[in-house]
Amino acid sequence: MRYSELFLPTGREVPSDAELVSHQLMIRAGMMRKLTSGIYSYLPLGYRVIRKVEQIVREEMNRAGAQEVFLPMVQPAELWQESGRWIHYGKELLRLRDRHDREYCLGPTHEEVITDLVRNEIKTYRQLPRNLYQIQTKFRDEIRPRFGVMRCREFGMKDAYSFDPDEAGAEVSYRKMFDAYNRIFTRCGLNFRPVEADSGSIGGSYSHEFMVMADSGEDAICFCNACQYAANMEKAELAKPEAELPAGSALLLEEVHTPGVRTIEEVCGYLHVRPEEVVKTLIFAADGEPVAVLIRGDREVNEVKVRNYLGCDALEFASDDMIFKVTRSPRGFAGAIGIKARIIADYSLMGASAVVMGANREDYHLTHVNPGRDFKVENYADLCVIRRSDPCPRCGGKISLARGIEVGHVFKLGTKYSKAMKALYLDRNGREQTMVMGCYGIGIGRTVAAAIEQNHDADGIVWPLPLAPYPVIITPVNVNEKPLLETAEKIYLFLVEKGMEVLLDDRDERAGVKFKDADLIGIPFRVTIGPQKLSEGKVEIRDRRSGEVKTLTVSEVEAFLMERISEKCEV
Ligand code: ATP
Ligand code: MG
């Protein structure tokens, strides 16, 4: 491609809402433009990178035995009503009506559509297993679209769905996808990690997220330094304490006046106790019903664990009204004694005694509280957020924390959709059975943005070779000097003929401008053709990542690029 003909508006300006480097660079490098909130157009350079990712995804999905389909984006409400998600999916589902007043949604994911297709077409065990995938546009009406294409509303996703006759088969299908994802993100040149994850609104029993490691990532993850354990913090388990210690203290409950003291820090300062000796009582509304969650003062509650424990759809902090109904006191003084709510407690409180807790009375706390003696806990469970000093739940090793960007997600769905939507087949004995499903997503645009988060410097993007829109740019420093342009054209035509994607910077611009643009758009190799070196029959080749410059003859450059590029792109 000749740069002079390319639709590539590069620049210095970044919109004020572009907080992340990847967002800024995708705008500056002319990869994409915002149409409206959370909705973006890809320009030629950006779309080339998208297609690179799609190609790698496609090759690895095909290699793993999945078959490509293309499903509709507009989906009838009836299917979503059948699965139960018309209600449960909430406001991320964009709903619409046609001229006949029939209801539809724009697909945020395709479990319903694929299950409908498969239940109509697959009838016997002989037709199983099947894995079908597509690369297609999704729409999710995200509450806060941000970070450019990282969290937008309209985005491209690869989604695959496996159908197996039984649990064992589903496990094999899951494994295949897990392995394919490892290959995909390795081939994309990314530093990533699969982590155990919560299943969220898609549902199902078991899942892993593929995280690209980046400090700017929205997800907090933890991993063990001694074993393979790695998990999203939402999911990261904490082991049940070995044995429940007997409630030891015989001291009697005491109500103490604590004027204006609400937070854990204030309680500790005022009563001269450590956070470990205080109990936090958090009142939640779980599907509208009050639930008190107790946790040790030094720990944070993990709302995902609470939601999973309760099995509720909606979990939010209780309103002032609800808190008053439950505790008979204003916010900030809740305790467990005498309240009108279910009480569940985190493992950290097992065996606790003589602790401090809100007195359900404004400006008062209780000391010497003994759970068990003074109130009844419905159950102790793992409800808190893991932290650095905690032991690994698998091996007891040391846990590290890090941040990541979720680029892919594999789920074992079990029979959630196949049961609700009656995806049945006849087994060997002619008996009707329910198919066992899995689903597997990769955000294409998010993968590109994540690659930039991980691969950039002060001058711009530094593409991993397999994702580079063009692996090579040829830059004659002055197109008005005939020998420079001629040599550039010669190398360009040679490489193009060999099937390489090459950019020829034939613009009548100063060398400095060209170099800056080449760095900004992140082209891995720049061949610079200048008068001095060319007078010796040589040109320079610069590695974008290392900055290393080699001086080679024209034929050496051609051989060098042919070798380097095919070598790095090899499967
Ligand atoms: P998140 O927790 O980030 O919202 P999710 O769990 O809702 O993601 P999935 O339903 O698992 O996402 O979707 C599969 C993949 O689609 C994700 O791993 C991610 O790469 C991509 N994806 C999801 N939501 C968005 C979005 N709003 N913008 C861009 N990509 C997205
Ligand atoms: Mg989401």
XYZ file of C-alpha atoms and ligand atoms in Angstrom:
603
model
C 0.000 0.000 0.000
C 1.178 3.492 -0.844
C 0.922 5.778 2.144
C -0.075 8.696 -0.080
C -3.261 6.826 -1.009
C -4.060 5.446 2.412
C -6.990 6.794 4.445
C -4.919 7.226 7.587
C -5.632 10.387 9.561
C -2.893 10.428 12.224
C -2.570 13.255 14.689
C -1.674 14.547 18.101
C -5.164 15.400 19.327
C -6.939 13.054 21.702
C -10.499 13.424 22.931
C -10.873 14.358 26.593
C -12.684 11.098 27.398
C -9.712 8.980 26.254
C -8.217 7.928 29.596
C -6.410 4.791 28.497
C -3.278 4.814 26.378
C -4.809 2.295 23.982
C -7.823 4.543 23.439
C -5.606 7.587 22.834
C -3.293 5.720 20.502
C -6.092 4.122 18.508
C -7.411 7.624 17.821
C -4.001 9.182 17.199
C -2.912 6.342 14.925
C -6.073 6.763 12.856
C -7.349 3.278 13.673
C -10.871 4.187 14.688
C -13.286 7.047 15.308
C -16.247 7.423 17.639
C -19.671 7.659 16.014
C -21.580 8.057 19.268
C -21.257 6.843 22.858
C -19.761 3.335 22.844
C -20.053 2.962 19.070
C -16.968 3.156 16.850
C -16.001 2.982 13.184
C -12.792 1.209 12.253
C -10.644 2.921 9.643
C -8.405 0.946 7.255
C -5.418 0.631 9.597
C -7.543 -0.404 12.578
C -9.608 -2.815 10.558
C -6.471 -4.546 9.262
C -5.488 -5.300 12.864
C -9.012 -6.496 13.645
C -8.782 -8.858 10.681
C -5.405 -10.142 11.857
C -6.906 -11.120 15.203
C -9.968 -12.592 13.510
C -7.761 -14.657 11.227
C -5.772 -16.125 14.092
C -9.017 -16.843 15.956
C -10.560 -18.432 12.892
C -7.559 -20.660 12.200
C -7.382 -21.900 15.769
C -11.125 -22.465 16.062
C -11.076 -24.480 12.835
C -8.039 -26.404 14.042
C -9.931 -27.269 17.233
C -12.792 -28.696 15.185
C -15.282 -25.851 15.485
C -17.295 -24.844 12.404
C -18.046 -21.292 11.386
C -21.638 -20.080 11.104
C -23.182 -16.637 10.990
C -26.211 -15.966 13.155
C -28.613 -13.021 13.116
C -28.021 -10.042 15.325
C -31.732 -9.235 15.677
C -33.312 -11.857 17.894
C -36.976 -12.464 18.732
C -38.085 -11.850 22.324
C -39.758 -15.294 22.500
C -36.409 -17.086 22.557
C -35.210 -14.928 25.427
C -38.456 -15.472 27.265
C -37.972 -19.212 26.880
C -34.516 -19.092 28.458
C -35.720 -16.699 31.147
C -33.216 -14.018 30.207
C -35.733 -11.549 28.753
C -36.253 -10.529 32.376
C -32.903 -11.447 33.923
C -30.534 -9.858 31.417
C -31.655 -6.373 32.462
C -30.868 -3.098 30.793
C -27.802 -4.214 28.832
C -30.262 -5.884 26.462
C -31.341 -3.373 23.826
C -34.967 -4.124 23.052
C -36.875 -3.004 19.970
C -40.224 -3.410 18.234
C -41.003 -3.898 14.576
C -43.932 -2.427 12.613
C -46.142 -5.313 13.755
C -45.341 -4.476 17.336
C -43.345 -7.674 17.816
C -40.508 -7.494 20.310
C -36.865 -8.170 19.552
C -33.458 -7.525 21.017
C -30.047 -6.875 19.552
C -27.972 -9.924 20.450
C -25.514 -9.323 23.276
C -24.627 -13.023 22.988
C -26.141 -15.958 21.114
C -26.937 -18.872 23.456
C -30.654 -18.645 22.673
C -30.280 -18.465 18.900
C -27.765 -21.298 18.666
C -29.729 -23.528 21.048
C -32.833 -22.952 18.957
C -30.940 -23.867 15.789
C -29.392 -26.976 17.271
C -32.553 -28.307 18.917
C -34.327 -28.113 15.549
C -31.570 -29.831 13.589
C -29.814 -32.277 15.903
C -31.872 -35.271 16.883
C -29.582 -38.169 17.739
C -26.316 -38.942 19.502
C -24.786 -39.631 16.076
C -24.921 -35.922 15.301
C -23.014 -35.019 18.481
C -20.692 -33.488 19.537
C -20.812 -30.218 17.588
C -19.053 -26.931 18.123
C -20.307 -23.949 16.131
C -18.783 -20.503 16.146
C -19.150 -17.112 14.521
C -17.342 -13.810 14.432
C -20.052 -11.256 14.650
C -21.260 -7.936 16.022
C -22.760 -7.850 19.511
C -24.670 -5.058 21.159
C -24.675 -4.506 24.913
C -26.136 -1.321 26.281
C -23.285 -0.920 28.781
C -24.123 1.447 31.623
C -20.802 3.248 31.259
C -19.090 2.681 27.936
C -15.455 3.681 28.300
C -11.872 3.121 27.222
C -12.769 3.230 23.514
C -13.349 -0.225 22.034
C -12.268 -1.856 25.299
C -15.728 -1.418 26.810
C -18.081 -0.224 24.111
C -21.665 -0.989 23.224
C -21.311 -2.368 19.706
C -18.367 -4.739 19.320
C -17.115 -7.740 17.418
C -16.981 -11.020 19.264
C -16.015 -14.544 18.384
C -18.530 -16.732 20.114
C -18.531 -20.504 20.005
C -21.020 -23.002 21.433
C -20.419 -26.684 22.036
C -23.071 -29.381 22.312
C -22.207 -32.747 23.784
C -24.182 -35.828 24.750
C -22.895 -35.864 28.320
C -20.747 -34.216 30.998
C -17.606 -36.114 30.002
C -17.960 -34.978 26.395
C -18.584 -31.405 27.504
C -15.382 -31.523 29.515
C -13.436 -32.571 26.408
C -14.999 -29.742 24.373
C -14.173 -27.246 27.115
C -10.565 -28.422 27.223
C -10.241 -28.078 23.446
C -11.442 -24.494 23.610
C -9.228 -23.752 26.595
C -6.232 -25.016 24.622
C -7.307 -23.126 21.494
C -7.519 -19.900 23.515
C -4.018 -20.457 24.827
C -2.814 -20.830 21.257
C -4.752 -17.796 20.052
C -3.395 -15.361 22.619
C 0.109 -16.812 22.328
C -0.026 -16.319 18.574
C -1.233 -12.744 19.104
C 2.029 -12.165 20.975
C 0.322 -11.277 24.260
C 1.363 -11.796 27.861
C -1.760 -13.388 29.315
C -3.012 -15.783 31.944
C -6.131 -17.957 32.181
C -7.858 -17.484 35.537
C -10.798 -19.144 37.258
C -13.817 -16.904 36.967
C -17.361 -16.297 38.060
C -20.006 -17.282 35.520
C -22.007 -14.033 35.712
C -25.262 -13.545 33.828
C -24.412 -16.136 31.151
C -24.795 -18.695 33.912
C -23.434 -22.196 34.101
C -21.197 -24.066 36.408
C -17.563 -23.422 35.612
C -15.508 -20.882 33.735
C -12.094 -19.378 32.971
C -11.264 -15.894 31.821
C -8.232 -15.136 29.688
C -6.571 -12.056 31.069
C -4.051 -9.887 29.273
C -1.775 -8.631 32.020
C -1.864 -4.819 32.239
C -1.838 -2.401 35.154
C -4.621 -0.445 33.472
C -6.872 -3.532 33.402
C -10.330 -3.323 34.962
C -10.071 -6.774 36.508
C -8.171 -7.639 39.642
C -6.730 -11.117 39.611
C -4.702 -13.192 41.982
C -2.356 -16.065 41.370
C -0.303 -18.431 43.459
C 3.465 -18.296 43.285
C 3.791 -21.955 44.170
C 1.094 -23.711 42.104
C -1.047 -23.128 38.983
C -3.915 -21.514 40.861
C -5.047 -18.206 39.351
C -8.435 -16.563 39.698
C -10.371 -13.387 39.164
C -10.594 -11.660 42.549
C -14.382 -11.876 42.262
C -14.033 -15.610 42.334
C -10.834 -16.252 44.310
C -11.676 -18.626 47.111
C -10.536 -18.554 50.681
C -10.296 -21.860 52.452
C -12.551 -22.601 55.410
C -10.576 -22.243 58.641
C -9.439 -25.625 59.957
C -11.610 -25.832 63.037
C -14.158 -23.578 64.637
C -12.623 -22.228 67.810
C -14.888 -22.247 70.844
C -16.315 -18.847 71.732
C -13.957 -18.053 74.550
C -14.781 -14.804 76.271
C -17.040 -14.761 79.315
C -17.188 -10.980 79.416
C -20.672 -9.571 79.293
C -22.057 -7.437 76.509
C -21.600 -3.771 77.094
C -23.169 -0.840 75.285
C -20.775 2.071 74.918
C -21.448 5.606 73.818
C -19.551 6.334 70.582
C -20.703 9.764 69.414
C -20.239 10.347 65.669
C -18.205 7.148 65.308
C -19.228 5.201 62.204
C -16.364 3.841 60.172
C -14.075 0.989 61.213
C -11.155 3.434 61.550
C -13.216 5.688 63.789
C -14.343 2.750 65.934
C -10.765 1.523 66.284
C -9.486 4.975 67.190
C -12.222 5.608 69.692
C -12.311 2.243 71.444
C -8.607 1.429 71.059
C -9.198 -1.858 69.304
C -7.745 -3.352 66.112
C -9.905 -3.747 62.970
C -9.682 -7.526 63.491
C -11.662 -7.052 66.731
C -14.543 -5.253 65.022
C -17.407 -6.819 63.083
C -18.847 -4.990 60.071
C -22.570 -5.546 59.593
C -23.569 -4.839 56.002
C -27.240 -4.826 55.156
C -27.998 -5.842 51.578
C -31.199 -6.019 49.603
C -31.110 -9.384 47.841
C -33.926 -9.401 45.262
C -35.543 -6.856 47.584
C -35.198 -8.931 50.786
C -32.893 -7.738 53.591
C -29.841 -9.846 54.400
C -27.151 -8.974 56.953
C -23.629 -9.942 55.962
C -21.106 -9.966 58.788
C -17.418 -9.680 58.140
C -14.320 -8.932 60.165
C -13.410 -5.244 60.302
C -10.164 -5.631 58.392
C -11.731 -7.503 55.468
C -13.755 -6.477 52.421
C -16.947 -8.201 51.421
C -17.018 -9.802 47.972
C -20.433 -9.046 46.527
C -20.147 -11.676 43.815
C -19.659 -14.353 46.459
C -22.614 -13.003 48.438
C -24.801 -13.055 45.336
C -23.734 -16.594 44.479
C -24.257 -17.774 48.040
C -27.763 -16.317 48.148
C -28.562 -17.332 44.574
C -30.198 -13.970 43.937
C -30.340 -11.917 40.726
C -30.054 -8.426 42.161
C -27.874 -7.509 45.093
C -27.488 -3.960 46.297
C -26.740 -2.127 49.505
C -29.958 -1.588 51.451
C -31.591 1.836 51.330
C -31.738 4.009 54.462
C -35.385 3.024 54.737
C -34.650 -0.679 54.696
C -31.778 -0.243 57.171
C -34.121 1.555 59.529
C -36.783 -1.150 59.186
C -34.256 -3.881 59.876
C -32.175 -2.271 62.624
C -34.444 0.453 64.009
C -31.510 2.827 63.702
C -29.983 5.092 61.069
C -27.197 3.957 58.729
C -23.808 3.428 60.313
C -24.710 1.650 63.567
C -25.977 -1.723 62.373
C -25.137 -4.828 64.378
C -26.445 -8.380 64.310
C -28.287 -8.509 67.607
C -32.049 -8.343 67.359
C -32.302 -7.374 63.711
C -35.056 -8.465 61.362
C -32.993 -10.069 58.600
C -31.204 -13.277 57.639
C -27.676 -13.239 59.031
C -24.756 -14.794 57.206
C -21.133 -14.389 58.226
C -17.777 -14.678 56.575
C -15.374 -17.450 57.583
C -13.137 -14.756 59.101
C -15.604 -14.556 61.988
C -15.620 -18.259 62.828
C -14.649 -18.578 66.459
C -14.642 -14.809 66.992
C -15.354 -13.655 70.514
C -15.415 -10.432 72.506
C -15.696 -8.336 69.377
C -17.083 -4.830 68.800
C -20.232 -4.362 66.755
C -22.844 -1.696 66.019
C -25.586 -1.508 68.678
C -28.481 -0.712 66.310
C -28.754 2.548 68.183
C -27.469 5.901 66.990
C -24.026 6.720 68.453
C -23.670 3.406 70.314
C -21.583 0.281 69.850
C -21.502 -3.033 71.707
C -18.325 -4.531 73.065
C -17.597 -8.131 74.170
C -19.987 -9.497 71.548
C -19.855 -13.289 71.202
C -21.478 -14.543 68.005
C -23.202 -17.787 68.891
C -23.965 -16.592 72.404
C -25.473 -13.205 71.536
C -27.086 -13.895 68.164
C -27.543 -16.701 65.694
C -25.683 -16.886 62.417
C -27.563 -18.764 59.695
C -24.316 -19.933 58.148
C -20.613 -19.184 57.817
C -19.349 -18.983 54.245
C -16.552 -17.656 52.070
C -17.758 -14.112 51.446
C -14.679 -11.907 51.458
C -12.163 -10.554 48.974
C -8.825 -12.354 48.903
C -5.726 -10.283 49.670
C -1.985 -10.570 49.343
C -1.281 -12.099 52.748
C -3.867 -14.873 52.307
C -2.764 -18.441 51.611
C -3.488 -20.040 48.238
C -6.756 -22.023 48.559
C -5.187 -24.955 46.685
C -1.701 -25.327 48.139
C -1.319 -22.768 50.926
C 1.380 -20.941 48.906
C 1.871 -17.217 48.586
C -0.752 -15.240 46.667
C 0.186 -12.340 44.373
C -2.207 -9.757 43.028
C -2.197 -8.228 39.560
C -4.471 -6.477 37.106
C -5.702 -7.756 33.794
C -7.951 -7.132 30.809
C -10.439 -9.898 30.119
C -10.106 -10.720 26.437
C -11.716 -14.139 26.430
C -14.047 -16.239 28.510
C -14.829 -19.963 28.377
C -17.884 -21.339 30.200
C -19.174 -24.754 30.995
C -22.877 -24.125 30.708
C -24.106 -27.579 31.593
C -27.794 -27.908 30.765
C -28.922 -24.402 31.720
C -30.063 -23.505 28.193
C -30.623 -26.966 26.782
C -33.043 -27.759 29.615
C -34.905 -24.463 29.490
C -35.154 -24.606 25.703
C -35.476 -28.387 25.351
C -32.390 -29.155 23.288
C -32.818 -32.925 23.446
C -31.459 -35.906 21.515
C -32.005 -39.641 21.421
C -29.195 -41.687 22.940
C -27.962 -45.139 21.824
C -30.893 -46.775 23.588
C -33.451 -44.491 22.020
C -33.924 -42.572 25.244
C -34.368 -38.810 25.251
C -31.472 -36.916 26.858
C -30.540 -33.275 27.348
C -27.507 -31.893 25.530
C -24.664 -30.515 27.626
C -23.376 -27.145 26.462
C -20.368 -24.863 26.684
C -19.881 -21.341 25.354
C -16.700 -19.494 24.513
C -16.198 -15.784 23.730
C -13.350 -13.569 22.580
C -13.684 -9.801 22.263
C -11.915 -8.953 19.009
C -11.677 -5.171 19.465
C -10.817 -5.552 23.130
C -7.976 -7.903 22.214
C -6.563 -5.248 19.882
C -6.848 -2.539 22.567
C -5.307 -4.866 25.157
C -2.405 -5.563 22.804
C -1.742 -1.812 22.662
C -1.970 -1.451 26.454
C 0.777 -4.022 26.660
C 2.813 -2.870 23.683
C 3.480 0.847 23.443
C 6.072 3.456 24.315
C 6.261 7.248 24.389
C 6.287 7.385 20.572
C 3.248 5.209 19.961
C 2.170 1.643 19.370
C 4.704 -1.201 19.190
C 2.773 -3.988 17.453
C 3.584 -7.596 18.143
C 4.522 -8.793 14.661
C 1.483 -11.101 14.175
C -0.943 -8.199 14.757
C 0.902 -5.461 12.871
C -1.297 -3.891 10.180
C 1.827 -3.897 8.011
C 4.998 -5.580 9.266
C 7.183 -3.277 7.155
C 7.239 0.371 6.162
C 9.650 1.598 3.517
C 10.654 5.193 4.009
C 12.593 7.083 1.359
C 13.636 10.200 3.280
C 13.014 12.445 0.290
C 10.764 11.356 -2.558
C 12.059 14.143 -4.750
C 15.439 12.431 -4.981
C 14.931 9.949 -7.754
C 17.402 7.223 -6.670
C 15.848 7.102 -3.202
C 12.325 6.692 -4.524
C 13.446 4.162 -7.137
C 15.208 2.004 -4.559
C 12.179 2.234 -2.284
C 9.888 1.181 -5.134
C 12.179 -1.707 -5.997
C 12.202 -3.119 -2.460
C 8.470 -2.482 -2.163
C 7.615 -4.349 -5.351
C 9.923 -7.214 -4.457
C 8.294 -7.719 -1.058
C 4.752 -7.265 -2.357
C 5.442 -9.887 -4.974
C 6.518 -12.243 -2.199
C 3.093 -11.728 -0.633
C 4.201 -9.395 2.137
C 2.033 -6.555 3.417
C 4.194 -3.482 3.009
C 3.579 0.213 3.396
C 5.561 2.532 1.106
C 5.794 5.996 2.586
C 5.788 7.850 -0.722
C 4.528 11.096 0.815
C 6.312 14.317 0.059
C 6.953 14.990 3.735
C 9.987 15.699 5.866
C 11.800 12.596 7.085
C 11.037 13.517 10.714
C 7.282 13.546 10.045
C 7.463 10.171 8.356
C 9.506 8.638 11.165
C 7.058 9.931 13.765
C 4.069 8.491 11.926
C 5.774 5.128 11.427
C 6.504 4.981 15.156
C 3.001 6.119 16.091
C 1.280 3.441 14.011
C 3.750 0.916 15.364
C 5.166 -0.741 12.235
C 7.702 -3.366 13.429
C 10.367 -2.777 10.734
C 11.219 0.504 9.039
C 13.472 0.437 6.001
C 15.028 3.881 5.700
C 16.488 4.930 2.390
C 18.743 7.987 2.646
C 21.254 9.540 0.242
C 24.409 8.865 2.244
C 23.946 5.132 2.841
C 22.515 4.618 -0.619
C 25.675 6.087 -2.157
C 27.393 3.036 -0.622
C 24.617 0.789 -1.958
C 23.103 0.393 1.503
C 19.894 1.094 3.381
C 19.002 1.017 7.065
C 16.522 -1.209 8.800
C 15.212 -0.235 12.194
C 13.465 -2.462 14.712
C 10.568 -0.501 16.257
C 10.689 -2.386 19.565
C 14.421 -2.375 20.297
C 15.342 0.699 18.294
C 18.215 -1.333 16.880
C 19.411 -0.177 13.447
C 21.169 -2.422 10.934
C 22.834 -1.250 7.752
C 22.413 -3.728 4.926
C 22.561 -3.895 1.154
C 19.255 -3.892 -0.693
C 19.283 -7.621 -1.341
C 20.288 -8.345 2.236
C 17.322 -6.281 3.452
C 14.950 -8.278 1.324
C 16.330 -11.564 2.616
C 16.363 -10.335 6.216
C 12.707 -9.284 6.116
C 11.565 -12.418 4.363
C 13.201 -14.493 7.042
C 12.216 -12.467 10.077
C 8.604 -12.041 9.133
C 7.843 -15.589 8.109
C 9.709 -16.900 11.143
C 7.725 -14.812 13.673
C 4.379 -15.432 12.017
C 4.764 -19.169 11.974
C 2.029 -21.104 13.739
P -17.027 -7.774 31.169
O -17.012 -8.426 32.511
O -15.743 -7.125 30.801
O -18.229 -6.930 30.935
P -18.311 -10.062 30.162
O -18.017 -11.072 31.198
O -19.610 -9.379 30.154
O -17.143 -8.964 30.140
P -18.526 -12.080 28.130
O -20.006 -12.108 28.157
O -17.773 -13.201 28.679
O -18.004 -10.692 28.751
O -18.085 -11.781 26.624
C -16.987 -12.399 25.966
C -15.922 -11.400 25.591
O -16.450 -10.282 24.907
C -15.209 -10.786 26.798
O -14.206 -11.634 27.260
C -14.653 -9.512 26.193
O -13.433 -9.764 25.535
C -15.690 -9.131 25.163
N -16.560 -8.052 25.669
C -17.556 -8.143 26.573
N -18.137 -6.959 26.776
C -17.497 -6.079 25.958
C -17.650 -4.685 25.702
N -18.583 -3.972 26.317
N -16.822 -4.105 24.815
C -15.874 -4.827 24.170
N -15.688 -6.140 24.377
C -16.488 -6.776 25.248
Mg -20.110 -7.456 30.675
